[in-house]
Coordinates of C-alpha atoms in Angstrom, one line a residue:
Chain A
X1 CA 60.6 -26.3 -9.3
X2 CA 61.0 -27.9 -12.7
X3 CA 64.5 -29.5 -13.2
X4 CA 65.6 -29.6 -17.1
X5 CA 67.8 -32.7 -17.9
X6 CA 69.9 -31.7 -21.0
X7 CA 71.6 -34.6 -22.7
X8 CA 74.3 -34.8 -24.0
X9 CA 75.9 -33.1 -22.3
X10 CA 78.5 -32.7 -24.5
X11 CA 78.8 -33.5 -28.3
X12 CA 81.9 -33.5 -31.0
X13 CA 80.7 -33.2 -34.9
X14 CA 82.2 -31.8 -37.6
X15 CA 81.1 -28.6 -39.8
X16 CA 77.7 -29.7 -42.1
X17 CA 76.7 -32.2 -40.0
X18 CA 72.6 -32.2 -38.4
X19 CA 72.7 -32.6 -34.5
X20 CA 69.9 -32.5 -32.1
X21 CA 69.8 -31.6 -28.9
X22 CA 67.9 -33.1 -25.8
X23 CA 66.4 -31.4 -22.9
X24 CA 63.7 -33.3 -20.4
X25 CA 61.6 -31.6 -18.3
X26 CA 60.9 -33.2 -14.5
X27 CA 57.5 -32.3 -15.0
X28 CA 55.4 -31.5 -17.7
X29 CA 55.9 -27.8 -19.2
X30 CA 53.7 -25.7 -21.6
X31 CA 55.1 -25.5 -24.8
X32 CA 54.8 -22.1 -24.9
X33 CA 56.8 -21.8 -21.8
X34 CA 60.1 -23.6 -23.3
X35 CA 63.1 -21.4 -24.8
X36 CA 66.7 -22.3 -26.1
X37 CA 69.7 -20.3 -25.9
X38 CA 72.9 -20.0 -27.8
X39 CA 76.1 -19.4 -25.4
X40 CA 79.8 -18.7 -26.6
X41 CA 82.9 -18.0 -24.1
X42 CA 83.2 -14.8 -23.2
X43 CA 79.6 -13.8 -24.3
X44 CA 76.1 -13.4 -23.0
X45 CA 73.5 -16.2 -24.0
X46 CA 71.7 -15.4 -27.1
X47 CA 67.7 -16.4 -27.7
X48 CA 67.5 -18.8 -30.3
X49 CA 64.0 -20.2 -29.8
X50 CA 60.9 -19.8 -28.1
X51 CA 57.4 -21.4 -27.4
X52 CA 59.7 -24.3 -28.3
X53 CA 59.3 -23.9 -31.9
X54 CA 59.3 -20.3 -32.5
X55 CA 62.8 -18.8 -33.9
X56 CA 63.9 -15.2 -32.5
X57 CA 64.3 -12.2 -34.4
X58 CA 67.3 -12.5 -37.1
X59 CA 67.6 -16.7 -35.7
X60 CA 68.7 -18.4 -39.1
X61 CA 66.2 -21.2 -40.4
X62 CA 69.0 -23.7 -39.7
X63 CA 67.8 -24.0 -36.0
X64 CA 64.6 -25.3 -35.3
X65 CA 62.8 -26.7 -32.1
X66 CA 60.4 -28.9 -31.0
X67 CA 58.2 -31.1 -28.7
X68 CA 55.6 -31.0 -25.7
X69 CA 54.8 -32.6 -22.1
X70 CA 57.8 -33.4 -20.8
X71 CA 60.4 -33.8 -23.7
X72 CA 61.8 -30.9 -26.2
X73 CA 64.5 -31.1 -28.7
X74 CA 66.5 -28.5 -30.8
X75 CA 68.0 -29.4 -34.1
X76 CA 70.8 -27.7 -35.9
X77 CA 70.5 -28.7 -39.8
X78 CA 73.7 -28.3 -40.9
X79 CA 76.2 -27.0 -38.3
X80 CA 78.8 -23.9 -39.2
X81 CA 81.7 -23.2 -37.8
X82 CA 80.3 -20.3 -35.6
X83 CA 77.2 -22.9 -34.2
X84 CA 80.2 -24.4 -31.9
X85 CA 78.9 -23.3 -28.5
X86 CA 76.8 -24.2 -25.5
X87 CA 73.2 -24.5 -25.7
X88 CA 70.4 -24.1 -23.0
X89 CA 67.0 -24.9 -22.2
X90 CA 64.7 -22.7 -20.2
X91 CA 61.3 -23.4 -19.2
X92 CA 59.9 -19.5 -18.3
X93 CA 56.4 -18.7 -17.1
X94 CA 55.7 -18.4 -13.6
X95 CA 58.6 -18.9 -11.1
X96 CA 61.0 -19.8 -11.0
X97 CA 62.6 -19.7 -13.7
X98 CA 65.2 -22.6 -14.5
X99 CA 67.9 -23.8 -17.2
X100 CA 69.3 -26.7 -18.1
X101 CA 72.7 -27.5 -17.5
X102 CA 73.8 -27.2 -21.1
X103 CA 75.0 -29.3 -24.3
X104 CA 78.7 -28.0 -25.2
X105 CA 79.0 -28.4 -28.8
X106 CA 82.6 -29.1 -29.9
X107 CA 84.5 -29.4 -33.2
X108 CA 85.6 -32.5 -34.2
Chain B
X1 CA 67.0 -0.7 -30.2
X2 CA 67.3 -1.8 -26.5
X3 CA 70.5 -2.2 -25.0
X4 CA 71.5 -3.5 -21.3
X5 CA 74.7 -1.3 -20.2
X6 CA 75.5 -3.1 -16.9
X7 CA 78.4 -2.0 -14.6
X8 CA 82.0 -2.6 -14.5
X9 CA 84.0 -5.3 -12.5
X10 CA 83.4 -5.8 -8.7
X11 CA 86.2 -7.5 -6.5
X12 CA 84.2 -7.7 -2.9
X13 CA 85.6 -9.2 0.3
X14 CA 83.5 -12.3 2.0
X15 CA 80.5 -10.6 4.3
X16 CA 80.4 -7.9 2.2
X17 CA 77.3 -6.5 -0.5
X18 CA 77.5 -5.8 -3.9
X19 CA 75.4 -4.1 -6.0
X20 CA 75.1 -4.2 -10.0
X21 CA 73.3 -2.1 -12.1
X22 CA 71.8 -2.6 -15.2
X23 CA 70.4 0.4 -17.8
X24 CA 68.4 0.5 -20.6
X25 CA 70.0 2.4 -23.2
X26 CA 68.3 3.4 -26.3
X27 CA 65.0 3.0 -25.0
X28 CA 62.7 2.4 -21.4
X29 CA 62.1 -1.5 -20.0
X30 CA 58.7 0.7 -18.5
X31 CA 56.9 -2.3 -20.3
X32 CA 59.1 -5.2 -19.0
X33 CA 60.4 -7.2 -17.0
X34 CA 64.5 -7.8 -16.1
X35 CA 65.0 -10.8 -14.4
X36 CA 69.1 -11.3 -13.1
X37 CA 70.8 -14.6 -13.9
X38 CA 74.5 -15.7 -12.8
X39 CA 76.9 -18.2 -14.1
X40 CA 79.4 -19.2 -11.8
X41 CA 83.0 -19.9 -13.2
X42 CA 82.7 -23.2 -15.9
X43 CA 79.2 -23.8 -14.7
X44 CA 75.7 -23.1 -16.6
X45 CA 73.3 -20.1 -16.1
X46 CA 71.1 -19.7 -12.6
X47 CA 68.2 -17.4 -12.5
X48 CA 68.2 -15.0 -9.3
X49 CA 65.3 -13.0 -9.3
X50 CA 63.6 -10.2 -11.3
X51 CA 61.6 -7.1 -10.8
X52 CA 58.8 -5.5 -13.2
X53 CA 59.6 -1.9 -12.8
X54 CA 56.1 -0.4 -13.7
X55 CA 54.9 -2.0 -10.8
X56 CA 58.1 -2.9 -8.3
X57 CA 57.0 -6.1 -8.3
X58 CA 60.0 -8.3 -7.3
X59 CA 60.1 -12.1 -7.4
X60 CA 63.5 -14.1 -6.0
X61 CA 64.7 -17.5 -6.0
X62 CA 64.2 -19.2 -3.4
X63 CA 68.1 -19.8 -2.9
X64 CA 68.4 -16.3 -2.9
X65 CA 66.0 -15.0 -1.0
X66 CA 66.6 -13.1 2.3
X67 CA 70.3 -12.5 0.5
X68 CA 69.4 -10.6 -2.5
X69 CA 67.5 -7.4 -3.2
X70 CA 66.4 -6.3 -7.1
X71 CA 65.0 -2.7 -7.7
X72 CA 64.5 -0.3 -10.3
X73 CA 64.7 3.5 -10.7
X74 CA 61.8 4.1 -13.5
X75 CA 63.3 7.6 -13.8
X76 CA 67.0 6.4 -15.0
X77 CA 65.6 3.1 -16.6
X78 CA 68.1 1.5 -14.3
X79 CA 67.5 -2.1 -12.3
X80 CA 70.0 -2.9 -9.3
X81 CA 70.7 -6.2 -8.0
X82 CA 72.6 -6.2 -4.6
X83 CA 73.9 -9.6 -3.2
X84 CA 74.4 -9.6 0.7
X85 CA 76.7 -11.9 2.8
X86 CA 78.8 -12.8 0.4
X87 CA 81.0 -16.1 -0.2
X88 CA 83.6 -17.1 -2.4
X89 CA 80.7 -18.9 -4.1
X90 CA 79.3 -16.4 -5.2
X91 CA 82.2 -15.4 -7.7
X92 CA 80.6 -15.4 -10.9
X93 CA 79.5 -13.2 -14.1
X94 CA 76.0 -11.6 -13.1
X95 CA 73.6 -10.7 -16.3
X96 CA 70.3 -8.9 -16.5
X97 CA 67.9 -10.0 -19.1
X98 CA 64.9 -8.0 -20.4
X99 CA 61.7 -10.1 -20.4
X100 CA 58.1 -10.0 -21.1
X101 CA 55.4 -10.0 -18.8
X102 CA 51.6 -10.6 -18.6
X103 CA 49.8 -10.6 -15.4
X104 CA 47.0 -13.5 -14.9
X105 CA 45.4 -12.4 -12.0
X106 CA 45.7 -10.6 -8.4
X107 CA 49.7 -11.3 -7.8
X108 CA 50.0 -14.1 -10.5
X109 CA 52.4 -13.1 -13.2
X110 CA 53.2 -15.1 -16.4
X111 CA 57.0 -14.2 -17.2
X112 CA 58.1 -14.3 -21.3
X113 CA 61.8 -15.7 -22.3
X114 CA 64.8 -13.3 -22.1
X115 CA 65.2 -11.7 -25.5
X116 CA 67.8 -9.0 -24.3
X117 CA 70.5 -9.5 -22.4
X118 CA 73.3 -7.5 -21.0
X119 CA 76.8 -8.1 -21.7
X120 CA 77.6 -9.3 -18.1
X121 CA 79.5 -8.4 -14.8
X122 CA 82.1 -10.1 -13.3
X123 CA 81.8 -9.7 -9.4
X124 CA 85.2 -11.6 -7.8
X125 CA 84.8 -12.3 -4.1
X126 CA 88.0 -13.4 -2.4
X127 CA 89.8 -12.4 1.1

């Protein structure tokens, strides 16, 4: 089983502001096998990026991803208020499947 | 578009089963996958298991298996999950995802991110 270390785990910045986002993989992971998700309270986790670079449908060019091997990260350009939320990583593929623990983006 | 219409709010006693259902509305997952994923109270998001309903092909965590059970009804576009034995750990919100699917060879199956999710059920367990 792969085991995704997301770091940090969590992070307080302030509207406009770039952030990136960690997640390392015990093991090396295909790139196209890598996926972030968006997560607000209350809500289901929404697909923000796949193949570790590709955005979803509708996903706003403000979000981007990146990296290979063993090491991915996910960059917000400039945060808004509604980007306040918890991210995950996911590496997909063949089973199983596994997450991250998550980065909780807060408001500072 | 697809939707994921899952079932209302369970409160279950500890030993018991319960079983959530998940339906594609506004479409068929006939050419997906729907993998289940829970996230316990505060905590981050576990995969369960998943099933490929063309084919019934089920695959389960390891943590889960002998405990859970996914299916699918192909004729209601529906997938089940029922959860066995259960604890008070096992309060949680329960989602089904749709996902894609390719198969690489005789029972080897290459399984796509989870671009559709449904909007989650909350199953309580508690004496």
């Amino acid at each position: 089983e792969i085991v995704l270390t997301q770091s940090p785990g969590t992070l307080s910045l302030s509207p406009g502001e770039r952030v990136t986002l960690s997640c390392r993989a015990s093991q090396s992971v295909s790139s196209r096998s890598l996926a972030w998700y968006q997560q607000k309270p209350g809500q289901a986790p929404r697909l923000l990026i796949y193949g570790a670079s590709s955005r979803a449908t509708g996903i706003p060019d403000r979000f981007s991803g990146s990296g290979s091997g063993t090491d991915f990260t996910f960059s917000i350009r400039r945060l808004e208020p509604e980007d306040f939320a918890v991210y995950y990583c996911q590496v997909y593929g063949n089973s199983p499947i596994t997450f991250g623990r998550g980065t909780r983006l807060e408001i500072k | 578009q697809v939707q994921l219409v899952q079932s209302g709010a369970e409160v279950k006693k500890p030993g018991s089963s319960v079983r959530v259902s998940c339906k594609a509305s506004g479409g068929t997952f006939s050419s997906f996958a729907i993998s289940w994923v829970r996230q316990a109270p505060g905590q981050g998001l576990e995969w369960m298991g998943g099933i490929i309903p063309i084919s019934d092909t089920v695959n389960y965590a390891q943590k889960f298996q002998g405990r859970v059970t996914i299916t699918a009804d192909k004729s209601t576009n529906t997938a089940y999950m029922e959860l066995s034995s259960l604890r008070s750990e096992d309060t949680a919100v329960y989602y089904c995802a749709r996902e894609g699917w390719q198969q690489l060879a005789q029972g080897f199956y290459y399984y796509y991110y989870m671009d559709v999710w449904g909007k989650g059920t909350t199953v309580t367990v508690s004496s």
